[in-house]
Amino acid sequence: MGGDRLNGGEIQRERILDAMVRVVYERGYAGASVTAVSARARVSRRTFHEEFAGVEECFLAVMDEGVRYASTLISQAFDRERRSWVAGVRGALAALLGFFDAEPAYAYVLLVEATTAGARARELRERHIVALTALVEGRAGEPVDGHPHPHVTAGVMASLLGVLHTQLVTARGEPLTPLLGPLMGLVTAPYLDRQGTARAIQRGEATARELLARRAAGQARSSPVGAVVEIPEPLRNPRAHRARACVRYLAAHPGASNRQVADALGVSGRTQMSALLARLHRAGLLVKHPARPGGPNAWSLTQRGLRASRIGLTE
C-alpha cells in the first residue's frame, strides 16, 4: 500500500466501483449493465473494460473492497479498545454500523444484493465470512479460546448478518446504529452469563444513543433541514487537488500512515504532509489513531469524510 500512487487509472477504477454500488442499489444486480455503470461513472465502455471484464468482475471487486474496509475497521477497533474483548466487539460493531449508516447503498449491496448475484458472488461471500470470522476470533481471543464449541463464532456471525439482512430489506433507509445493543446481546450471549449479557446490551444501547446524538448534532451544524449536502470547504477550492486526493486515498486505504499517504500523493516534505492531514482533521474529515510507542499514526475517514469521498471529488 505504501508505494501505491494515485493516478488517473486508479481514480477511474474508484469511480467505476462507486457507480456499480449506486446502480445495483437502485436497480438490483439483475438490472446492472456495463452501459449503466459506465454512464453513472462518466467513463466510456472501453474504459470500463480496461478495468473489468464485465459486470460480474466489477461487482466482485466491490465485495472485496467492502470486506477489506470492514476488516480494517474491526482491527482498529480492537486496537483501540484494550479493556476487554467485549469492549473490542462493541467498538467494532459501532464502527461497522456507522460506516453502513454513512453508506446505506454500500450496506445494501454488500449484505443483500451479494446473496442474489450468482454463484461466484455467493462463493466469494462465504470466503469473506470465513475470513472475517477468523479475524474476530484472532482479535477477541478470550471468549473463543474459552468456549468448548469450535463453531460458535461462525454461528454468531451468521446470526448477526441475518439480522442486518432482515433490517436492510424490511426497513430500507433506516439507520442500523440503533441495533448495536441487541447485536451486542446476540454476540455475547454464548460467552457470558445472563447478567453479563444484559450489561453488554445496556452499554451497547448507551453507545448507540451517544453516537446518534453526536451525528444529529453534527448534521444540525453542517446541514440545515432541506439543504443539499455540500462538499466541505477544504475540498471546494479548485486548487485543492492534494486534499481531494488525500480523501480519495484514505477512502480506499483506511488506516494508512503519514508516510503511506505522502507516497501515494507524491508529497516529499514531512511537514507539508502533516499540515495537510492536520487541516483535514480539523475540518472533521479525518480521524487519527495514535500510534503505539515507536509506531506510525494511522488515519481513516470520519463519516463526514466518507460522505465527502462520494460526492463531487473529481479533478
mmCIF file of N, CA and C in Angstrom, residues 109-239:
data_model
loop_
_atom_site.group_PDB
_atom_site.id
_atom_site.type_symbol
_atom_site.label_atom_id
_atom_site.label_comp_id
_atom_site.label_asym_id
_atom_site.label_seq_id
_atom_site.Cartn_x
_atom_site.Cartn_y
_atom_site.Cartn_z
ATOM 1 N N VAL A 109 -25.928 -3.270 -0.833
ATOM 2 C CA VAL A 109 -25.280 -4.063 -1.888
ATOM 3 C C VAL A 109 -24.470 -5.203 -1.282
ATOM 4 N N LEU A 110 -23.692 -4.917 -0.228
ATOM 5 C CA LEU A 110 -22.823 -5.932 0.368
ATOM 6 C C LEU A 110 -23.600 -7.006 1.118
ATOM 7 N N LEU A 111 -24.666 -6.597 1.813
ATOM 8 C CA LEU A 111 -25.344 -7.525 2.705
ATOM 9 C C LEU A 111 -26.612 -8.140 2.119
ATOM 10 N N VAL A 112 -27.168 -7.537 1.080
ATOM 11 C CA VAL A 112 -28.402 -8.072 0.487
ATOM 12 C C VAL A 112 -28.164 -8.541 -0.948
ATOM 13 N N GLU A 113 -27.733 -7.622 -1.809
ATOM 14 C CA GLU A 113 -27.591 -7.974 -3.222
ATOM 15 C C GLU A 113 -26.529 -9.052 -3.456
ATOM 16 N N ALA A 114 -25.505 -9.092 -2.614
ATOM 17 C CA ALA A 114 -24.445 -10.095 -2.785
ATOM 18 C C ALA A 114 -24.967 -11.514 -2.619
ATOM 19 N N THR A 115 -26.105 -11.662 -1.933
ATOM 20 C CA THR A 115 -26.661 -13.009 -1.744
ATOM 21 C C THR A 115 -27.427 -13.497 -2.970
ATOM 22 N N THR A 116 -27.694 -12.598 -3.922
ATOM 23 C CA THR A 116 -28.502 -12.970 -5.090
ATOM 24 C C THR A 116 -27.778 -12.698 -6.402
ATOM 25 N N ALA A 117 -26.459 -12.487 -6.328
ATOM 26 C CA ALA A 117 -25.715 -12.054 -7.512
ATOM 27 C C ALA A 117 -24.994 -13.191 -8.225
ATOM 28 N N GLY A 118 -25.434 -14.413 -8.024
ATOM 29 C CA GLY A 118 -24.845 -15.524 -8.755
ATOM 30 C C GLY A 118 -23.898 -16.365 -7.915
ATOM 31 N N ALA A 119 -23.479 -17.477 -8.498
ATOM 32 C CA ALA A 119 -22.679 -18.465 -7.763
ATOM 33 C C ALA A 119 -21.334 -17.912 -7.323
ATOM 34 N N ARG A 120 -20.665 -17.159 -8.190
ATOM 35 C CA ARG A 120 -19.345 -16.645 -7.828
ATOM 36 C C ARG A 120 -19.438 -15.644 -6.672
ATOM 37 N N ALA A 121 -20.470 -14.811 -6.700
ATOM 38 C CA ALA A 121 -20.659 -13.851 -5.615
ATOM 39 C C ALA A 121 -20.972 -14.575 -4.308
ATOM 40 N N ARG A 122 -21.803 -15.607 -4.371
ATOM 41 C CA ARG A 122 -22.133 -16.359 -3.154
ATOM 42 C C ARG A 122 -20.890 -17.060 -2.599
ATOM 43 N N GLU A 123 -20.085 -17.625 -3.490
ATOM 44 C CA GLU A 123 -18.864 -18.293 -3.042
ATOM 45 C C GLU A 123 -17.901 -17.290 -2.405
ATOM 46 N N LEU A 124 -17.748 -16.131 -3.053
ATOM 47 C CA LEU A 124 -16.866 -15.107 -2.501
ATOM 48 C C LEU A 124 -17.392 -14.624 -1.159
ATOM 49 N N ARG A 125 -18.693 -14.458 -1.056
ATOM 50 C CA ARG A 125 -19.288 -14.022 0.211
ATOM 51 C C ARG A 125 -18.977 -15.015 1.314
ATOM 52 N N GLU A 126 -19.084 -16.296 1.050
ATOM 53 C CA GLU A 126 -18.777 -17.301 2.064
ATOM 54 C C GLU A 126 -17.313 -17.244 2.476
ATOM 55 N N ARG A 127 -16.418 -17.039 1.513
ATOM 56 C CA ARG A 127 -14.999 -16.923 1.846
ATOM 57 C C ARG A 127 -14.750 -15.690 2.708
ATOM 58 N N HIS A 128 -15.440 -14.610 2.384
ATOM 59 C CA HIS A 128 -15.297 -13.394 3.177
ATOM 60 C C HIS A 128 -15.794 -13.620 4.609
ATOM 61 N N ILE A 129 -16.901 -14.302 4.764
ATOM 62 C CA ILE A 129 -17.443 -14.555 6.093
ATOM 63 C C ILE A 129 -16.464 -15.386 6.913
ATOM 64 N N VAL A 130 -15.879 -16.397 6.283
ATOM 65 C CA VAL A 130 -14.889 -17.232 6.976
ATOM 66 C C VAL A 130 -13.696 -16.394 7.412
ATOM 67 N N ALA A 131 -13.226 -15.518 6.516
ATOM 68 C CA ALA A 131 -12.069 -14.680 6.834
ATOM 69 C C ALA A 131 -12.395 -13.699 7.964
ATOM 70 N N LEU A 132 -13.584 -13.075 7.921
ATOM 71 C CA LEU A 132 -13.966 -12.137 8.973
ATOM 72 C C LEU A 132 -14.148 -12.854 10.312
ATOM 73 N N THR A 133 -14.707 -14.064 10.268
ATOM 74 C CA THR A 133 -14.865 -14.848 11.490
ATOM 75 C C THR A 133 -13.514 -15.158 12.109
ATOM 76 N N ALA A 134 -12.566 -15.574 11.263
ATOM 77 C CA ALA A 134 -11.216 -15.862 11.760
ATOM 78 C C ALA A 134 -10.565 -14.614 12.328
ATOM 79 N N LEU A 135 -10.802 -13.459 11.703
ATOM 80 C CA LEU A 135 -10.237 -12.205 12.192
ATOM 81 C C LEU A 135 -10.778 -11.887 13.580
ATOM 82 N N VAL A 136 -12.096 -12.009 13.742
ATOM 83 C CA VAL A 136 -12.705 -11.723 15.045
ATOM 84 C C VAL A 136 -12.199 -12.706 16.094
ATOM 85 N N GLU A 137 -12.110 -13.977 15.733
ATOM 86 C CA GLU A 137 -11.596 -14.974 16.670
ATOM 87 C C GLU A 137 -10.178 -14.624 17.114
ATOM 88 N N GLY A 138 -9.358 -14.216 16.146
ATOM 89 C CA GLY A 138 -7.983 -13.897 16.453
ATOM 90 C C GLY A 138 -7.833 -12.662 17.308
ATOM 91 N N ARG A 139 -8.698 -11.654 17.096
ATOM 92 C CA ARG A 139 -8.585 -10.401 17.841
ATOM 93 C C ARG A 139 -9.286 -10.500 19.187
ATOM 94 N N ALA A 140 -10.428 -11.188 19.244
ATOM 95 C CA ALA A 140 -11.145 -11.295 20.510
ATOM 96 C C ALA A 140 -10.425 -12.269 21.442
ATOM 97 N N GLY A 141 -10.053 -13.424 20.899
ATOM 98 C CA GLY A 141 -9.243 -14.387 21.631
ATOM 99 C C GLY A 141 -9.928 -15.001 22.828
ATOM 100 N N GLU A 142 -10.150 -14.200 23.852
ATOM 101 C CA GLU A 142 -10.601 -14.707 25.140
ATOM 102 C C GLU A 142 -11.871 -15.554 25.081
ATOM 103 N N PRO A 143 -12.973 -15.067 24.467
ATOM 104 C CA PRO A 143 -14.193 -15.877 24.503
ATOM 105 C C PRO A 143 -14.075 -17.128 23.661
ATOM 106 N N VAL A 144 -13.383 -17.042 22.524
ATOM 107 C CA VAL A 144 -13.285 -18.202 21.641
ATOM 108 C C VAL A 144 -12.411 -19.277 22.264
ATOM 109 N N ASP A 145 -11.275 -18.856 22.843
ATOM 110 C CA ASP A 145 -10.364 -19.812 23.450
ATOM 111 C C ASP A 145 -11.005 -20.521 24.639
ATOM 112 N N GLY A 146 -11.940 -19.825 25.289
ATOM 113 C CA GLY A 146 -12.526 -20.400 26.482
ATOM 114 C C GLY A 146 -13.839 -21.106 26.254
ATOM 115 N N HIS A 147 -14.303 -21.201 25.028
ATOM 116 C CA HIS A 147 -15.599 -21.822 24.746
ATOM 117 C C HIS A 147 -15.394 -23.201 24.146
ATOM 118 N N PRO A 148 -16.174 -24.200 24.584
ATOM 119 C CA PRO A 148 -15.934 -25.578 24.153
ATOM 120 C C PRO A 148 -16.272 -25.878 22.698
ATOM 121 N N HIS A 149 -17.148 -25.133 22.100
ATOM 122 C CA HIS A 149 -17.594 -25.486 20.748
ATOM 123 C C HIS A 149 -16.856 -24.666 19.700
ATOM 124 N N PRO A 150 -16.251 -25.324 18.701
ATOM 125 C CA PRO A 150 -15.425 -24.596 17.730
ATOM 126 C C PRO A 150 -16.203 -23.755 16.726
ATOM 127 N N HIS A 151 -17.526 -23.978 16.624
ATOM 128 C CA HIS A 151 -18.287 -23.282 15.586
ATOM 129 C C HIS A 151 -19.191 -22.187 16.131
ATOM 130 N N VAL A 152 -19.008 -21.830 17.402
ATOM 131 C CA VAL A 152 -19.895 -20.829 17.983
ATOM 132 C C VAL A 152 -19.739 -19.483 17.291
ATOM 133 N N THR A 153 -18.489 -19.049 17.064
ATOM 134 C CA THR A 153 -18.285 -17.741 16.445
ATOM 135 C C THR A 153 -18.881 -17.696 15.046
ATOM 136 N N ALA A 154 -18.765 -18.792 14.298
ATOM 137 C CA ALA A 154 -19.359 -18.837 12.961
ATOM 138 C C ALA A 154 -20.876 -18.703 13.049
ATOM 139 N N GLY A 155 -21.474 -19.338 14.042
ATOM 140 C CA GLY A 155 -22.919 -19.223 14.212
ATOM 141 C C GLY A 155 -23.330 -17.817 14.595
ATOM 142 N N VAL A 156 -22.551 -17.182 15.464
ATOM 143 C CA VAL A 156 -22.836 -15.802 15.854
ATOM 144 C C VAL A 156 -22.746 -14.887 14.643
ATOM 145 N N MET A 157 -21.697 -15.076 13.832
ATOM 146 C CA MET A 157 -21.523 -14.243 12.648
ATOM 147 C C MET A 157 -22.709 -14.409 11.687
ATOM 148 N N ALA A 158 -23.150 -15.650 11.477
ATOM 149 C CA ALA A 158 -24.280 -15.891 10.580
ATOM 150 C C ALA A 158 -25.552 -15.224 11.111
ATOM 151 N N SER A 159 -25.754 -15.297 12.414
ATOM 152 C CA SER A 159 -26.936 -14.672 13.010
ATOM 153 C C SER A 159 -26.881 -13.154 12.885
ATOM 154 N N LEU A 160 -25.703 -12.594 13.128
ATOM 155 C CA LEU A 160 -25.533 -11.148 13.033
ATOM 156 C C LEU A 160 -25.831 -10.666 11.615
ATOM 157 N N LEU A 161 -25.267 -11.362 10.626
ATOM 158 C CA LEU A 161 -25.524 -10.978 9.234
ATOM 159 C C LEU A 161 -26.998 -11.144 8.879
ATOM 160 N N GLY A 162 -27.629 -12.159 9.456
ATOM 161 C CA GLY A 162 -29.054 -12.358 9.200
ATOM 162 C C GLY A 162 -29.906 -11.215 9.730
ATOM 163 N N VAL A 163 -29.567 -10.730 10.915
ATOM 164 C CA VAL A 163 -30.305 -9.593 11.490
ATOM 165 C C VAL A 163 -30.146 -8.357 10.610
ATOM 166 N N LEU A 164 -28.908 -8.089 10.192
ATOM 167 C CA LEU A 164 -28.664 -6.917 9.348
ATOM 168 C C LEU A 164 -29.378 -7.053 8.000
ATOM 169 N N HIS A 165 -29.351 -8.247 7.431
ATOM 170 C CA HIS A 165 -30.027 -8.504 6.153
ATOM 171 C C HIS A 165 -31.522 -8.196 6.282
ATOM 172 N N THR A 166 -32.127 -8.719 7.337
ATOM 173 C CA THR A 166 -33.563 -8.502 7.543
ATOM 174 C C THR A 166 -33.883 -7.029 7.728
ATOM 175 N N GLN A 167 -33.061 -6.330 8.509
ATOM 176 C CA GLN A 167 -33.297 -4.903 8.744
ATOM 177 C C GLN A 167 -33.185 -4.109 7.449
ATOM 178 N N LEU A 168 -32.195 -4.426 6.632
ATOM 179 C CA LEU A 168 -31.999 -3.689 5.381
ATOM 180 C C LEU A 168 -33.144 -3.942 4.396
ATOM 181 N N VAL A 169 -33.682 -5.139 4.402
ATOM 182 C CA VAL A 169 -34.766 -5.478 3.479
ATOM 183 C C VAL A 169 -36.098 -4.898 3.943
ATOM 184 N N THR A 170 -36.362 -4.998 5.248
ATOM 185 C CA THR A 170 -37.681 -4.602 5.760
ATOM 186 C C THR A 170 -37.760 -3.130 6.163
ATOM 187 N N ALA A 171 -36.602 -2.509 6.415
ATOM 188 C CA ALA A 171 -36.596 -1.103 6.838
ATOM 189 C C ALA A 171 -35.528 -0.350 6.067
ATOM 190 N N ARG A 172 -35.588 -0.477 4.754
ATOM 191 C CA ARG A 172 -34.570 0.121 3.900
ATOM 192 C C ARG A 172 -34.497 1.631 4.115
ATOM 193 N N GLY A 173 -33.279 2.114 4.318
ATOM 194 C CA GLY A 173 -33.072 3.532 4.548
ATOM 195 C C GLY A 173 -33.016 3.916 6.008
ATOM 196 N N GLU A 174 -33.453 3.029 6.906
ATOM 197 C CA GLU A 174 -33.383 3.326 8.333
ATOM 198 C C GLU A 174 -31.970 3.067 8.850
ATOM 199 N N PRO A 175 -31.498 3.845 9.835
ATOM 200 C CA PRO A 175 -30.141 3.638 10.360
ATOM 201 C C PRO A 175 -30.004 2.294 11.065
ATOM 202 N N LEU A 176 -28.797 1.762 11.031
ATOM 203 C CA LEU A 176 -28.502 0.481 11.669
ATOM 204 C C LEU A 176 -27.900 0.641 13.057
ATOM 205 N N THR A 177 -27.384 1.820 13.383
ATOM 206 C CA THR A 177 -26.739 2.025 14.675
ATOM 207 C C THR A 177 -27.635 1.668 15.868
ATOM 208 N N PRO A 178 -28.975 1.905 15.824
ATOM 209 C CA PRO A 178 -29.812 1.505 16.953
ATOM 210 C C PRO A 178 -29.797 0.005 17.250
ATOM 211 N N LEU A 179 -29.282 -0.788 16.331
ATOM 212 C CA LEU A 179 -29.203 -2.231 16.564
ATOM 213 C C LEU A 179 -28.010 -2.626 17.421
ATOM 214 N N LEU A 180 -27.161 -1.666 17.794
ATOM 215 C CA LEU A 180 -25.925 -2.006 18.498
ATOM 216 C C LEU A 180 -26.194 -2.776 19.786
ATOM 217 N N GLY A 181 -27.180 -2.334 20.585
ATOM 218 C CA GLY A 181 -27.488 -3.033 21.826
ATOM 219 C C GLY A 181 -27.931 -4.468 21.603
ATOM 220 N N PRO A 182 -28.980 -4.690 20.786
ATOM 221 C CA PRO A 182 -29.413 -6.060 20.513
ATOM 222 C C PRO A 182 -28.320 -6.936 19.915
ATOM 223 N N LEU A 183 -27.508 -6.373 19.028
ATOM 224 C CA LEU A 183 -26.436 -7.170 18.433
ATOM 225 C C LEU A 183 -25.380 -7.533 19.469
ATOM 226 N N MET A 184 -25.116 -6.646 20.423
ATOM 227 C CA MET A 184 -24.191 -6.995 21.495
ATOM 228 C C MET A 184 -24.739 -8.152 22.329
ATOM 229 N N GLY A 185 -26.049 -8.189 22.511
ATOM 230 C CA GLY A 185 -26.640 -9.321 23.212
ATOM 231 C C GLY A 185 -26.470 -10.610 22.443
ATOM 232 N N LEU A 186 -26.685 -10.530 21.138
ATOM 233 C CA LEU A 186 -26.540 -11.713 20.289
ATOM 234 C C LEU A 186 -25.105 -12.233 20.309
ATOM 235 N N VAL A 187 -24.144 -11.322 20.249
ATOM 236 C CA VAL A 187 -22.735 -11.718 20.166
ATOM 237 C C VAL A 187 -22.228 -12.271 21.493
ATOM 238 N N THR A 188 -22.642 -11.676 22.611
ATOM 239 C CA THR A 188 -22.068 -12.064 23.904
ATOM 240 C C THR A 188 -22.808 -13.193 24.605
ATOM 241 N N ALA A 189 -24.042 -13.466 24.216
ATOM 242 C CA ALA A 189 -24.844 -14.473 24.918
ATOM 243 C C ALA A 189 -24.165 -15.843 25.026
ATOM 244 N N PRO A 190 -23.467 -16.328 23.976
ATOM 245 C CA PRO A 190 -22.840 -17.647 24.118
ATOM 246 C C PRO A 190 -21.679 -17.690 25.103
ATOM 247 N N TYR A 191 -21.153 -16.523 25.497
ATOM 248 C CA TYR A 191 -19.935 -16.490 26.293
ATOM 249 C C TYR A 191 -20.111 -15.960 27.704
ATOM 250 N N LEU A 192 -21.149 -15.148 27.938
ATOM 251 C CA LEU A 192 -21.346 -14.506 29.226
ATOM 252 C C LEU A 192 -22.585 -15.060 29.913
ATOM 253 N N ASP A 193 -22.665 -14.860 31.235
ATOM 254 C CA ASP A 193 -23.882 -15.225 31.932
ATOM 255 C C ASP A 193 -24.960 -14.180 31.644
ATOM 256 N N ARG A 194 -26.137 -14.400 32.193
ATOM 257 C CA ARG A 194 -27.271 -13.530 31.880
ATOM 258 C C ARG A 194 -27.000 -12.087 32.275
ATOM 259 N N GLN A 195 -26.393 -11.880 33.435
ATOM 260 C CA GLN A 195 -26.112 -10.511 33.864
ATOM 261 C C GLN A 195 -25.068 -9.849 32.977
ATOM 262 N N GLY A 196 -24.036 -10.612 32.589
ATOM 263 C CA GLY A 196 -23.015 -10.059 31.714
ATOM 264 C C GLY A 196 -23.582 -9.672 30.361
ATOM 265 N N THR A 197 -24.460 -10.507 29.826
ATOM 266 C CA THR A 197 -25.091 -10.197 28.545
ATOM 267 C C THR A 197 -25.980 -8.962 28.659
ATOM 268 N N ALA A 198 -26.707 -8.862 29.767
ATOM 269 C CA ALA A 198 -27.572 -7.691 29.970
ATOM 270 C C ALA A 198 -26.743 -6.413 30.030
ATOM 271 N N ARG A 199 -25.589 -6.470 30.705
ATOM 272 C CA ARG A 199 -24.722 -5.287 30.763
ATOM 273 C C ARG A 199 -24.188 -4.931 29.370
ATOM 274 N N ALA A 200 -23.841 -5.954 28.598
ATOM 275 C CA ALA A 200 -23.338 -5.700 27.241
ATOM 276 C C ALA A 200 -24.409 -5.028 26.388
ATOM 277 N N ILE A 201 -25.666 -5.466 26.536
ATOM 278 C CA ILE A 201 -26.771 -4.856 25.792
ATOM 279 C C ILE A 201 -26.951 -3.400 26.221
ATOM 280 N N GLN A 202 -26.957 -3.154 27.534
ATOM 281 C CA GLN A 202 -27.167 -1.797 28.040
ATOM 282 C C GLN A 202 -26.064 -0.851 27.572
ATOM 283 N N ARG A 203 -24.816 -1.315 27.625
ATOM 284 C CA ARG A 203 -23.711 -0.459 27.183
ATOM 285 C C ARG A 203 -23.759 -0.234 25.676
ATOM 286 N N GLY A 204 -24.188 -1.246 24.946
ATOM 287 C CA GLY A 204 -24.361 -1.078 23.509
ATOM 288 C C GLY A 204 -25.433 -0.060 23.199
ATOM 289 N N GLU A 205 -26.550 -0.131 23.913
ATOM 290 C CA GLU A 205 -27.633 0.836 23.700
ATOM 291 C C GLU A 205 -27.178 2.250 24.055
ATOM 292 N N ALA A 206 -26.414 2.381 25.149
ATOM 293 C CA ALA A 206 -25.926 3.698 25.549
ATOM 294 C C ALA A 206 -24.961 4.258 24.504
ATOM 295 N N THR A 207 -24.090 3.402 23.986
ATOM 296 C CA THR A 207 -23.159 3.834 22.944
ATOM 297 C C THR A 207 -23.911 4.268 21.693
ATOM 298 N N ALA A 208 -24.944 3.516 21.323
ATOM 299 C CA ALA A 208 -25.734 3.858 20.140
ATOM 300 C C ALA A 208 -26.410 5.217 20.316
ATOM 301 N N ARG A 209 -26.971 5.461 21.498
ATOM 302 C CA ARG A 209 -27.620 6.757 21.742
ATOM 303 C C ARG A 209 -26.614 7.900 21.640
ATOM 304 N N GLU A 210 -25.419 7.678 22.191
ATOM 305 C CA GLU A 210 -24.391 8.711 22.143
ATOM 306 C C GLU A 210 -23.966 8.989 20.706
ATOM 307 N N LEU A 211 -23.767 7.929 19.926
ATOM 308 C CA LEU A 211 -23.355 8.102 18.539
ATOM 309 C C LEU A 211 -24.428 8.802 17.716
ATOM 310 N N LEU A 212 -25.674 8.425 17.925
ATOM 311 C CA LEU A 212 -26.769 9.051 17.181
ATOM 312 C C LEU A 212 -26.925 10.520 17.563
ATOM 313 N N ALA A 213 -26.730 10.832 18.854
ATOM 314 C CA ALA A 213 -26.826 12.226 19.292
ATOM 315 C C ALA A 213 -25.708 13.060 18.672
ATOM 316 N N ARG A 214 -24.492 12.514 18.641
ATOM 317 C CA ARG A 214 -23.381 13.230 18.020
ATOM 318 C C ARG A 214 -23.654 13.457 16.537
ATOM 319 N N ARG A 215 -24.159 12.420 15.901
ATOM 320 C CA ARG A 215 -24.438 12.516 14.467
ATOM 321 C C ARG A 215 -25.490 13.586 14.199
ATOM 322 N N ALA A 216 -26.552 13.579 15.008
ATOM 323 C CA ALA A 216 -27.615 14.565 14.816
ATOM 324 C C ALA A 216 -27.094 15.975 15.045
ATOM 325 N N ALA A 217 -26.242 16.147 16.056
ATOM 326 C CA ALA A 217 -25.683 17.469 16.337
ATOM 327 C C ALA A 217 -24.789 17.924 15.196
ATOM 328 N N GLY A 218 -23.992 17.028 14.672
ATOM 329 C CA GLY A 218 -23.119 17.378 13.556
ATOM 330 C C GLY A 218 -23.895 17.741 12.311
ATOM 331 N N GLN A 219 -24.975 17.000 12.031
ATOM 332 C CA GLN A 219 -25.798 17.309 10.858
ATOM 333 C C GLN A 219 -26.513 18.632 11.034
ATOM 334 N N ALA A 220 -26.940 18.921 12.267
ATOM 335 C CA ALA A 220 -27.644 20.190 12.506
ATOM 336 C C ALA A 220 -26.718 21.377 12.282
ATOM 337 N N ARG A 221 -25.425 21.208 12.659
ATOM 338 C CA ARG A 221 -24.479 22.304 12.478
ATOM 339 C C ARG A 221 -24.102 22.500 11.018
ATOM 340 N N SER A 222 -23.987 21.362 10.276
ATOM 341 C CA SER A 222 -23.437 21.467 8.926
ATOM 342 C C SER A 222 -24.484 21.497 7.827
ATOM 343 N N SER A 223 -25.686 20.988 8.106
ATOM 344 C CA SER A 223 -26.697 20.889 7.048
ATOM 345 C C SER A 223 -28.065 21.273 7.580
ATOM 346 N N PRO A 224 -28.542 22.478 7.337
ATOM 347 C CA PRO A 224 -29.904 22.844 7.728
ATOM 348 C C PRO A 224 -30.916 21.909 7.084
ATOM 349 N N VAL A 225 -32.075 21.803 7.721
ATOM 350 C CA VAL A 225 -33.109 20.915 7.191
ATOM 351 C C VAL A 225 -33.426 21.280 5.751
ATOM 352 N N GLY A 226 -33.408 20.291 4.882
ATOM 353 C CA GLY A 226 -33.733 20.505 3.485
ATOM 354 C C GLY A 226 -32.577 20.944 2.642
ATOM 355 N N ALA A 227 -31.405 21.217 3.257
ATOM 356 C CA ALA A 227 -30.259 21.696 2.483
ATOM 357 C C ALA A 227 -29.600 20.552 1.737
ATOM 358 N N VAL A 228 -29.006 20.863 0.620
ATOM 359 C CA VAL A 228 -28.249 19.877 -0.138
ATOM 360 C C VAL A 228 -26.897 19.682 0.524
ATOM 361 N N VAL A 229 -26.440 18.424 0.639
ATOM 362 C CA VAL A 229 -25.123 18.158 1.217
ATOM 363 C C VAL A 229 -24.062 18.771 0.328
ATOM 364 N N GLU A 230 -23.171 19.570 0.914
ATOM 365 C CA GLU A 230 -22.162 20.270 0.150
ATOM 366 C C GLU A 230 -20.789 19.636 0.338
ATOM 367 N N ILE A 231 -19.899 19.914 -0.612
ATOM 368 C CA ILE A 231 -18.524 19.494 -0.476
ATOM 369 C C ILE A 231 -17.887 20.339 0.619
ATOM 370 N N PRO A 232 -17.199 19.745 1.592
ATOM 371 C CA PRO A 232 -16.578 20.527 2.668
ATOM 372 C C PRO A 232 -15.614 21.576 2.130
ATOM 373 N N GLU A 233 -15.491 22.669 2.854
ATOM 374 C CA GLU A 233 -14.703 23.810 2.395
ATOM 375 C C GLU A 233 -13.280 23.458 1.978
ATOM 376 N N PRO A 234 -12.534 22.628 2.766
ATOM 377 C CA PRO A 234 -11.148 22.349 2.367
ATOM 378 C C PRO A 234 -11.027 21.634 1.026
ATOM 379 N N LEU A 235 -12.139 21.112 0.507
ATOM 380 C CA LEU A 235 -12.098 20.362 -0.744
ATOM 381 C C LEU A 235 -12.699 21.134 -1.912
ATOM 382 N N ARG A 236 -13.305 22.309 -1.631
ATOM 383 C CA ARG A 236 -14.005 23.042 -2.687
ATOM 384 C C ARG A 236 -13.072 23.841 -3.586
ATOM 385 N N ASN A 237 -11.967 24.293 -3.028
ATOM 386 C CA ASN A 237 -11.034 25.109 -3.807
ATOM 387 C C ASN A 237 -10.558 24.329 -5.028
ATOM 388 N N PRO A 238 -10.689 24.897 -6.224
ATOM 389 C CA PRO A 238 -10.249 24.170 -7.427
ATOM 390 C C PRO A 238 -8.794 23.739 -7.384
ATOM 391 N N ARG A 239 -7.984 24.427 -6.563
ATOM 392 C CA ARG A 239 -6.573 24.062 -6.484
ATOM 393 C C ARG A 239 -6.274 23.065 -5.372
#
